[in-house]
XYZ file of C-alpha atoms in Angstrom:
497
model
C 64.645 166.418 165.233
C 62.190 168.575 165.465
C 59.473 170.784 163.502
C 61.662 174.347 164.474
C 64.999 173.650 166.151
C 66.608 175.649 167.424
C 67.160 179.588 166.637
C 71.111 179.180 167.973
C 71.833 176.049 165.238
C 71.493 179.017 162.312
C 71.882 182.390 161.334
C 69.455 183.422 164.621
C 70.610 187.816 163.083
C 69.015 187.099 159.988
C 65.450 186.584 161.887
C 66.083 190.632 162.769
C 67.922 191.667 159.625
C 65.948 190.663 156.944
C 61.733 192.391 156.206
C 58.900 190.885 156.596
C 57.982 190.945 152.630
C 55.020 188.733 151.773
C 55.158 189.659 148.043
C 52.658 187.505 145.754
C 51.615 187.395 142.443
C 49.752 184.949 139.620
C 51.778 181.874 138.616
C 52.259 181.000 134.477
C 76.692 145.657 151.588
C 79.177 148.742 151.577
C 80.703 149.115 148.302
C 83.626 151.173 149.598
C 86.296 148.730 151.297
C 87.617 149.550 154.615
C 89.425 152.417 154.884
C 88.703 153.488 151.697
C 86.387 156.661 150.556
C 82.884 156.404 149.225
C 81.809 157.549 146.183
C 80.192 160.731 145.323
C 76.587 160.429 144.332
C 74.749 163.328 142.116
C 71.006 162.612 141.067
C 69.295 164.465 139.128
C 65.602 165.050 138.096
C 63.935 166.247 135.946
C 60.681 167.791 135.860
C 57.675 166.540 133.971
C 60.141 165.070 131.951
C 57.860 161.858 129.966
C 59.466 158.663 128.670
C 60.014 159.000 125.241
C 61.382 162.604 125.329
C 65.014 161.992 125.014
C 67.462 160.575 121.889
C 68.424 157.460 124.079
C 64.864 157.003 124.804
C 63.811 156.157 120.657
C 62.183 160.272 120.439
C 63.897 161.630 117.033
C 62.933 164.615 116.801
C 64.742 165.820 120.308
C 67.785 167.143 120.352
C 69.729 165.668 124.235
C 73.472 164.961 123.037
C 74.295 165.057 126.589
C 71.793 162.902 127.860
C 72.740 160.825 125.359
C 75.606 160.708 124.747
C 76.156 159.672 129.722
C 73.639 157.599 128.609
C 76.250 155.457 126.267
C 79.137 156.165 128.806
C 76.529 153.702 132.405
C 73.210 152.490 132.308
C 70.191 153.017 131.260
C 66.406 151.385 132.392
C 64.066 150.435 130.234
C 61.869 149.442 133.802
C 62.573 152.605 135.671
C 60.197 153.805 138.031
C 58.842 157.156 139.732
C 57.402 156.529 143.350
C 53.990 158.107 141.728
C 52.439 159.835 138.986
C 53.138 163.403 140.128
C 55.813 165.540 141.326
C 56.052 166.439 145.419
C 54.222 163.034 145.897
C 57.352 161.073 144.129
C 59.737 163.520 145.227
C 58.733 162.576 148.668
C 59.016 158.944 147.776
C 62.157 159.622 146.117
C 63.795 160.924 149.311
C 62.338 159.493 152.195
C 62.468 155.491 150.544
C 58.502 154.869 150.920
C 56.268 155.104 148.861
C 54.247 159.297 149.207
C 50.710 158.322 151.008
C 52.727 156.524 153.813
C 54.472 159.519 154.666
C 51.537 161.415 154.552
C 51.907 163.852 150.494
C 49.398 162.508 148.070
C 49.684 164.926 145.823
C 51.408 168.199 144.069
C 51.896 170.824 148.075
C 50.429 174.949 147.243
C 52.580 177.034 148.974
C 51.562 177.089 152.481
C 49.052 173.649 152.500
C 50.197 172.538 155.850
C 51.022 169.221 153.996
C 55.375 168.861 154.296
C 57.008 165.766 154.466
C 57.347 165.557 158.767
C 60.093 166.005 160.929
C 59.713 162.031 162.244
C 60.708 161.157 158.736
C 64.287 160.178 157.524
C 65.741 161.024 154.549
C 68.711 160.145 151.942
C 70.233 163.413 153.257
C 70.507 163.405 156.887
C 71.352 158.880 156.211
C 74.793 160.152 154.467
C 75.176 163.546 156.220
C 75.087 161.413 159.204
C 77.789 158.617 157.235
C 79.919 161.816 156.128
C 78.808 162.943 153.464
C 78.922 167.136 152.464
C 75.183 166.771 150.784
C 73.857 170.144 149.448
C 70.327 170.553 147.557
C 69.644 173.060 143.880
C 66.253 173.689 142.487
C 62.914 172.278 143.084
C 62.686 170.955 146.550
C 58.512 171.153 147.186
C 57.842 169.454 149.764
C 56.528 171.604 152.402
C 53.946 173.836 152.102
C 55.535 176.475 154.665
C 58.708 176.685 152.403
C 61.898 179.435 154.461
C 58.682 180.120 157.191
C 58.704 178.519 160.360
C 56.581 176.259 161.410
C 57.743 172.985 158.444
C 60.795 171.873 158.050
C 63.635 172.934 155.179
C 65.863 171.819 153.329
C 68.444 172.000 155.958
C 66.193 170.611 158.480
C 66.261 166.843 155.718
C 69.541 166.435 155.563
C 70.977 169.471 153.229
C 74.445 171.347 154.260
C 72.766 174.152 151.507
C 70.643 174.215 149.802
C 69.176 176.954 146.944
C 65.835 176.474 145.870
C 62.510 177.331 145.014
C 59.002 176.129 146.797
C 57.263 174.062 143.477
C 57.718 176.547 140.626
C 60.504 178.829 138.686
C 58.925 182.061 138.641
C 58.298 184.157 136.362
C 58.845 180.864 134.599
C 62.537 179.552 134.010
C 63.623 182.775 132.611
C 65.057 185.445 135.444
C 63.154 183.371 138.140
C 63.320 185.972 141.853
C 62.178 182.592 143.579
C 65.167 181.290 144.612
C 66.735 180.889 148.413
C 70.005 180.705 149.721
C 70.507 178.780 153.081
C 67.007 180.402 153.938
C 68.017 184.555 152.755
C 65.942 184.632 149.885
C 68.307 185.840 146.603
C 65.881 187.782 145.101
C 65.526 188.289 140.810
C 68.693 186.398 139.284
C 69.318 187.009 135.300
C 69.130 184.106 133.049
C 67.483 180.453 132.316
C 66.857 178.432 135.604
C 68.111 174.909 134.360
C 72.010 176.731 134.092
C 71.294 179.224 137.056
C 70.979 175.440 139.127
C 74.332 174.214 137.141
C 75.316 177.822 137.793
C 75.661 177.165 142.072
C 75.854 173.167 141.889
C 79.256 173.933 139.592
C 80.132 176.464 143.208
C 79.442 173.794 145.917
C 81.390 171.636 144.152
C 84.654 173.783 143.489
C 84.292 176.851 145.803
C 80.801 175.431 148.520
C 82.229 172.103 149.695
C 85.221 171.781 151.927
C 86.325 168.599 149.833
C 87.927 166.531 152.241
C 84.514 163.901 152.945
C 82.845 162.097 150.056
C 79.466 164.246 149.109
C 75.889 164.452 148.066
C 73.861 166.165 145.675
C 71.424 166.728 144.691
C 70.132 168.683 141.399
C 66.699 169.219 140.462
C 65.370 170.469 137.483
C 62.030 172.866 136.437
C 62.608 171.411 132.579
C 60.427 171.382 130.904
C 57.278 171.661 134.164
C 55.188 175.123 132.904
C 56.090 177.571 133.022
C 57.943 176.855 130.576
C 60.927 180.006 129.136
C 63.185 178.440 126.588
C 66.876 180.752 125.882
C 66.667 181.046 121.784
C 69.200 179.710 121.004
C 67.306 176.525 121.724
C 64.681 176.955 120.676
C 65.629 177.535 117.414
C 66.374 173.840 117.106
C 62.148 173.309 116.730
C 61.900 175.715 114.007
C 57.634 175.082 113.739
C 55.016 177.173 113.213
C 53.738 176.333 116.610
C 55.552 178.450 119.291
C 54.276 176.153 121.836
C 56.746 173.132 119.888
C 59.392 174.737 120.493
C 59.379 176.507 123.387
C 58.534 172.690 124.610
C 61.891 170.946 123.064
C 63.935 173.545 123.525
C 63.273 173.439 126.906
C 64.243 169.772 126.857
C 67.202 170.614 124.711
C 67.633 173.875 127.535
C 67.971 171.115 130.615
C 70.352 168.797 128.038
C 72.881 171.776 128.080
C 73.134 172.970 131.799
C 73.227 168.736 132.254
C 75.873 168.709 129.927
C 77.518 171.537 131.899
C 77.519 169.724 134.943
C 78.837 166.149 134.339
C 81.513 168.658 132.912
C 82.602 170.484 135.604
C 82.973 166.504 137.656
C 85.075 165.255 134.045
C 87.264 168.417 135.283
C 87.559 168.367 139.223
C 88.563 164.911 138.684
C 85.685 162.866 139.915
C 84.334 161.047 137.174
C 85.986 157.732 138.398
C 84.368 157.733 141.715
C 81.938 159.263 141.701
C 77.744 156.877 141.393
C 75.739 159.315 139.495
C 72.259 158.720 138.622
C 70.111 160.870 135.800
C 65.986 160.566 135.851
C 62.195 162.441 136.349
C 59.523 162.772 138.682
C 56.598 161.401 136.244
C 55.522 161.799 133.121
C 55.025 164.207 130.834
C 51.995 166.696 131.118
C 51.238 167.508 127.726
C 48.672 170.163 128.557
C 46.897 172.370 126.080
C 49.514 175.127 126.393
C 52.464 172.164 125.799
C 50.807 169.487 123.915
C 54.731 167.989 123.042
C 55.653 165.689 125.734
C 56.119 162.003 124.711
C 55.463 159.320 127.256
C 56.999 157.119 123.579
C 55.149 153.536 123.275
C 53.428 153.853 126.948
C 49.544 154.691 127.536
C 48.994 158.526 129.117
C 50.285 161.003 130.600
C 51.710 162.253 133.581
C 48.953 162.302 137.118
C 47.938 158.389 135.890
C 48.453 155.099 137.002
C 48.729 153.469 133.591
C 52.556 153.140 132.459
C 52.411 156.456 131.351
C 52.037 158.555 134.128
C 54.894 156.573 136.271
C 57.882 155.065 133.996
C 60.021 157.816 133.355
C 63.824 157.301 132.501
C 66.413 155.934 134.388
C 70.158 155.990 133.434
C 73.397 155.356 135.605
C 76.755 156.480 135.217
C 79.308 154.516 138.207
C 82.815 153.773 137.015
C 83.180 150.593 137.553
C 79.904 149.139 138.913
C 78.423 149.774 135.593
C 78.825 149.213 131.711
C 79.254 151.897 128.721
C 75.443 150.780 126.654
C 74.589 148.480 128.506
C 70.729 148.702 129.018
C 68.324 146.464 131.999
C 64.669 146.361 132.066
C 64.687 145.012 135.824
C 62.183 147.466 137.069
C 63.399 150.175 139.632
C 61.582 153.242 141.327
C 62.410 156.613 143.448
C 61.662 154.171 146.690
C 64.516 152.605 146.131
C 66.910 155.490 145.771
C 67.224 155.309 149.719
C 68.104 152.080 151.078
C 70.122 152.085 147.020
C 72.468 154.895 147.861
C 72.232 153.843 152.252
C 74.271 150.130 150.410
C 76.439 152.216 148.559
C 77.696 154.547 151.353
C 77.719 152.030 154.326
C 75.744 152.791 156.345
C 71.943 151.369 157.319
C 68.739 152.136 156.007
C 65.988 153.603 158.607
C 64.990 149.779 161.399
C 62.056 151.672 162.649
C 60.184 152.177 159.597
C 57.870 150.533 157.283
C 60.229 150.677 154.181
C 58.859 150.492 150.018
C 61.723 150.219 148.773
C 65.579 147.621 147.863
C 68.138 148.251 146.707
C 68.811 148.371 143.384
C 73.044 147.441 143.137
C 72.185 143.907 141.173
C 70.424 145.648 138.805
C 73.589 147.261 138.351
C 76.006 143.431 138.163
C 72.592 141.755 136.077
C 71.033 140.424 138.198
C 67.395 141.494 140.114
C 65.767 143.258 143.188
C 65.640 141.452 145.704
C 62.083 142.783 147.052
C 59.764 141.770 150.013
C 56.976 143.164 148.421
C 56.109 144.205 144.429
C 56.010 147.541 143.810
C 53.256 149.939 144.591
C 51.328 153.275 143.834
C 48.910 154.873 145.477
C 47.064 158.620 143.702
C 43.431 158.583 145.099
C 42.778 161.769 143.031
C 44.395 159.982 139.478
C 43.425 161.126 136.452
C 42.161 157.831 135.068
C 39.253 155.692 136.273
C 42.493 153.228 138.155
C 44.615 154.366 141.479
C 45.993 152.219 143.347
C 48.519 149.635 141.182
C 51.411 146.382 142.002
C 54.091 145.844 139.602
C 55.315 141.934 140.546
C 57.537 141.211 137.601
C 56.501 140.958 133.921
C 52.917 141.701 135.365
C 50.885 144.332 137.094
C 47.980 144.906 139.065
C 45.632 148.020 139.046
C 42.731 148.831 140.962
C 39.718 151.235 141.127
C 38.367 152.069 144.566
C 34.919 152.330 145.445
C 35.240 156.100 146.872
C 38.324 158.267 146.432
C 37.697 161.569 147.447
C 36.866 164.805 144.884
C 39.910 166.861 144.185
C 39.819 170.241 144.421
C 41.140 172.988 141.902
C 44.183 173.782 143.282
C 45.229 170.524 145.455
C 42.456 172.644 148.735
C 42.545 169.622 151.160
C 38.401 168.584 152.810
C 37.385 166.214 155.556
C 35.849 164.476 152.122
C 38.887 163.760 151.486
C 40.640 162.336 154.308
C 37.781 160.443 155.838
C 38.002 158.942 151.594
C 41.786 158.347 152.494
C 40.529 155.676 154.991
C 37.783 154.138 154.262
C 37.794 153.205 150.679
C 37.918 150.381 149.217
C 39.558 148.931 146.589
C 36.821 147.234 143.595
C 37.929 146.440 140.042
C 40.977 145.497 138.595
C 42.546 145.156 135.391
C 46.177 142.853 134.812
C 48.615 143.149 132.261
C 51.956 141.072 131.492
C 54.535 144.570 130.275
C 56.397 142.014 129.292
C 53.994 141.067 126.176
C 51.937 144.357 126.404
C 53.854 147.516 127.133
C 50.942 149.855 126.372
C 48.542 148.779 127.810
C 45.401 147.466 125.618
C 44.919 144.202 127.087
C 43.389 143.321 130.284
C 44.042 139.568 131.474
C 41.756 139.632 134.629
C 39.486 137.534 133.254
C 41.731 135.498 130.836
C 43.820 135.112 134.619
C 41.908 135.110 137.232
C 44.762 132.383 139.504
C 47.708 135.538 138.649
C 44.545 138.731 139.649
C 43.915 136.984 142.750
C 47.055 136.293 143.661
C 47.980 139.994 142.672
C 45.291 141.256 144.425
C 46.179 138.957 147.643
C 49.186 141.205 147.385
C 47.393 144.755 146.888
C 44.875 144.734 149.711
C 48.204 143.826 152.368
C 50.683 146.546 151.513
C 47.082 149.381 150.662
C 45.185 148.748 153.870
C 48.932 148.892 155.907
C 49.960 151.688 153.837
C 45.999 153.798 154.210
C 46.398 152.956 158.952
C 49.706 154.649 158.816
C 48.728 156.965 156.570
C 47.986 160.633 158.408
C 45.854 163.073 157.330
C 45.725 167.130 157.676
C 43.152 169.766 158.441
C 41.234 171.164 155.681
C 42.332 174.295 153.760
C 41.748 175.776 151.037
C 44.185 177.267 147.800
C 44.865 180.700 148.528
C 43.074 183.205 145.446
C 42.957 185.971 143.775
C 40.523 187.218 141.550
C 39.733 184.812 140.976
C 43.418 183.583 139.844
C 45.384 180.286 140.972
C 48.892 182.132 143.364
C 51.799 181.397 144.219
C 53.322 183.421 147.366
C 57.599 183.629 146.936
C 59.060 182.720 150.670
C 59.913 185.617 151.802
C 61.452 184.150 155.023
C 62.268 181.294 157.055
C 61.484 180.564 160.341
C 64.895 181.079 162.579
């Protein structure tokens, strides 16, 4: 697949018809038997939803009745992990089945950044499309910098027949966003709130946009509860408080929950429930910022941006009638990188054979069995917010590693030569070891009391780390655009054709 497909592929006329207007604003084993139709697949990804941000995960303040009911109808995962502790890399791992540092997505991607999921990568959407699925992406994209511009793959280049997306955040916030693009064409100002607008598009596609003759893959990416938050008063008022940010944040999650409930209702109304696998999860832990310090990691240590559990362990719920038992719970570790091999098995197609995959099918978990892995789960983030920058989990054990010279993170996810050098030269130097079964909060480092376990896991971590480091591409130096000292986001105006 070329980075810039031929103009004849689609809508050449748009290149002449769309005004060249650039707006600048301040940012605030096959499952289906032979002859049977494979199941439909819906993946729902929240943005910055923490492990403790749902009623079904123990939060007694938040109202999330639709997700809670969904958990009662399916399988709740208590050791579900994102592929990375922040957004773009996590989504990269989920889409490719490869730890994001292999792919070259090392941090969140600002608009106009050279970083992107390259055309040489094969996404789960592409594989399902090739297997005969109709495919649709709605919501946050965040897998490239040149969103809807020439020179980098866009959602349709990575396997989506229909897409309705933003590069990163809904702008100016969740209320009345104006930066959505539908199949190359900017939509313009919309009325409503992002979660419901995203579900509006998903509902249209489910009921009118697709042919209905083939199984489908629908990827729903909510913006909630990522900042800049905007919450409908009918949700915010459910959380009376002297702190407006409390009502805004919690109401924002309830707003997402209501939109999710609408989506599940549409599946039911279309008679799709029984033959549809739905996976609900989040891209990383809660942000817990100075503006909205109300997200929850539950019993876990730290938050988004950290290699500790609070940064990477997230909600995960699967409903697939006939395959998941209602109200069941599993503590088997499952990660975003497992999605591609899992959905390939569900669809009866093969995952890529010509590259390293870091995930494994989690279908055995649906039958109460462990995932069959060839290597431990792995995470890597040179710019993690606390000392550990690399981690693996094997069984109940987790090993974290510091790096001798991880490079310095620059504001706005700038790319510097020093960072690219560190990416290829940094070495793990100190380690922490935890037994997560006994110590979910990672309070007691066992690296000195369990030297044999430490050494065995250290060798596995080093082997994966060096393999990933060798494959990881580097990017040219790049500086995040600035305007009067403020960070800016550039809504996409025009695609490349």
